[in-house]
Amino acid sequence: MTTIPLTRAVPVLPGFGTKRSMHLVERNYLGYRRTWMVLLSGAFEPVFYLLSIGVGLGKLIPGVTLPSGQAVSYVDFVAPALLATAAMNGAIYDSTFNIFFKLKYGKVYDSVLATPLSVPDVALGEISWALLRGALYAGAFLAVLTGFGAAKSWWTVLALPAALLIGFAFAGAGMAATTYMRSWQDFEWVTLGMMPMFLFSTTFFPLSVYPRVLQIVVECTPLFQGIEIVRGLTLGTVGWPLLARAGYLALMGLAGMLITSRRLGRLLLK
């Protein structure tokens, strides 16, 4: 009798997965049912920043003038940036530290690949979950932002989809980078990349305060693209440049998914 061996040596074409990947999203959801406070704790960080810096320091800063010439209060300037940062943090934390543990120590994906799920399904499922976590943080902060009166335009309703796009970009890039990590010490590079972006990507100060050389560097960062999109939507300064910035983030997320799929195939199917 001829039998078909259950082996993982079957080549898997790089791709973006199938609807089976949603089973991995469901697995993550069930895993967080008993630790939901850990999941929600990240939503408070941007709120604390808004209260301490946006509101506290905002009493000392009369306002900020945007490149368009529009003058806004400091709270209105900082709040959209913190919303974009919340989406980034939620996506990055889930697509880096958690993925590394599952890949190197929990051996979760070895078990997953014994099911009909493929490597691209793993990539799509985990990135989707990281995106949802980023959306959770962004959605919670959007409610706070609206309560503070920082939503100056009806375009603000698109801020949550914009946050999803930001989460998608950073989840794809974060998981792709994680596939190259060899130990926990390597994650210092993640912190080294996130902290300067958070501080310099016009989160707290307009781009005009920096020297031109630093301005060029900031303008190339993905968080700056996300902040500009969300800030433009909440303040009603919408234009074609926002579509270009959205395209930047979409390409970043798609490239991350493709790299993740290829790298996981090499790591798990060897």
Short mmCIF file of N, CA and C in Angstrom, two decimals, residues 45 49 53 82 85 88-89 92-93 97 170 187-205 210 214 218 221-224 227:
data_model
loop_
_atom_site.label_atom_id
_atom_site.label_comp_id
_atom_site.label_asym_id
_atom_site.label_seq_id
_atom_site.Cartn_x
_atom_site.Cartn_y
_atom_site.Cartn_z
N GLU A 45 -0.61 53.95 27.33
CA GLU A 45 0.63 54.71 27.19
C GLU A 45 0.42 56.03 26.43
N TYR A 49 0.89 60.07 27.73
CA TYR A 49 1.68 61.09 27.02
C TYR A 49 0.82 62.32 26.70
N ILE A 53 2.25 65.57 28.45
CA ILE A 53 2.95 66.47 27.54
C ILE A 53 1.97 67.33 26.75
N LEU A 82 0.26 60.93 18.40
CA LEU A 82 0.19 59.86 19.39
C LEU A 82 -0.74 58.74 18.91
N THR A 85 1.34 56.76 16.62
CA THR A 85 2.33 56.02 17.41
C THR A 85 1.70 54.83 18.11
N MET A 88 1.50 52.06 15.67
CA MET A 88 2.82 51.50 15.44
C MET A 88 3.23 50.58 16.59
N ASN A 89 3.07 51.04 17.82
CA ASN A 89 3.49 50.26 18.98
C ASN A 89 2.75 48.95 19.08
N ILE A 92 4.04 46.61 16.28
CA ILE A 92 5.44 46.21 16.43
C ILE A 92 5.62 45.22 17.57
N TYR A 93 5.04 45.50 18.73
CA TYR A 93 5.24 44.63 19.88
C TYR A 93 4.73 43.22 19.62
N PHE A 97 8.45 40.61 19.50
CA PHE A 97 8.73 39.82 20.70
C PHE A 97 7.88 38.55 20.75
N PHE A 170 3.92 48.46 9.83
CA PHE A 170 4.88 48.12 10.88
C PHE A 170 4.79 46.65 11.27
N PHE A 187 16.92 42.35 19.80
CA PHE A 187 15.75 43.23 19.82
C PHE A 187 16.10 44.64 20.29
N GLU A 188 17.35 44.81 20.75
CA GLU A 188 17.79 46.17 21.05
C GLU A 188 17.76 47.04 19.79
N TRP A 189 17.92 46.40 18.63
CA TRP A 189 17.86 47.14 17.37
C TRP A 189 16.45 47.65 17.10
N VAL A 190 15.45 46.87 17.55
CA VAL A 190 14.06 47.31 17.39
C VAL A 190 13.81 48.57 18.21
N THR A 191 14.25 48.54 19.47
CA THR A 191 14.11 49.71 20.33
C THR A 191 14.89 50.90 19.78
N LEU A 192 16.08 50.61 19.26
CA LEU A 192 16.92 51.67 18.71
C LEU A 192 16.27 52.33 17.50
N GLY A 193 15.47 51.57 16.77
CA GLY A 193 14.79 52.14 15.61
C GLY A 193 13.51 52.87 15.98
N MET A 194 12.77 52.34 16.95
CA MET A 194 11.48 52.92 17.30
C MET A 194 11.60 54.21 18.10
N MET A 195 12.54 54.26 19.06
CA MET A 195 12.63 55.43 19.92
C MET A 195 12.96 56.72 19.16
N PRO A 196 13.97 56.73 18.28
CA PRO A 196 14.22 57.97 17.53
C PRO A 196 13.04 58.37 16.64
N MET A 197 12.37 57.38 16.03
CA MET A 197 11.20 57.71 15.22
C MET A 197 10.12 58.36 16.06
N PHE A 198 9.91 57.83 17.26
CA PHE A 198 8.89 58.38 18.13
C PHE A 198 9.21 59.81 18.54
N LEU A 199 10.48 60.08 18.82
CA LEU A 199 10.88 61.39 19.32
C LEU A 199 11.00 62.45 18.23
N PHE A 200 11.42 62.04 17.03
CA PHE A 200 11.77 63.02 16.00
C PHE A 200 10.78 63.12 14.84
N SER A 201 9.84 62.20 14.72
CA SER A 201 8.95 62.19 13.55
C SER A 201 7.80 63.19 13.70
N THR A 202 8.12 64.38 14.14
CA THR A 202 7.16 65.47 14.36
C THR A 202 6.06 65.09 15.34
N THR A 203 6.39 64.20 16.28
CA THR A 203 5.42 63.82 17.30
C THR A 203 5.14 64.98 18.25
N PHE A 204 6.22 65.65 18.68
CA PHE A 204 6.08 66.72 19.66
C PHE A 204 6.48 68.09 19.13
N PHE A 205 7.20 68.12 18.02
CA PHE A 205 7.67 69.39 17.48
C PHE A 205 7.52 69.38 15.96
N TYR A 210 14.01 71.43 13.04
CA TYR A 210 15.21 70.64 12.82
C TYR A 210 16.07 71.22 11.71
N LEU A 214 18.55 66.81 9.02
CA LEU A 214 17.69 65.96 9.85
C LEU A 214 16.27 65.92 9.31
N VAL A 218 14.05 62.56 8.62
CA VAL A 218 12.73 62.38 9.22
C VAL A 218 11.68 62.13 8.15
N THR A 221 11.14 58.49 7.09
CA THR A 221 10.73 57.46 8.04
C THR A 221 9.25 57.11 7.88
N PRO A 222 8.88 55.86 8.13
CA PRO A 222 7.48 55.46 7.98
C PRO A 222 6.55 56.08 9.01
N LEU A 223 7.03 56.31 10.23
CA LEU A 223 6.16 56.92 11.23
C LEU A 223 5.79 58.35 10.85
N PHE A 224 6.72 59.07 10.24
CA PHE A 224 6.42 60.43 9.78
C PHE A 224 5.29 60.40 8.76
N ILE A 227 2.06 59.80 10.71
CA ILE A 227 1.66 60.98 11.48
C ILE A 227 1.07 62.05 10.57
#
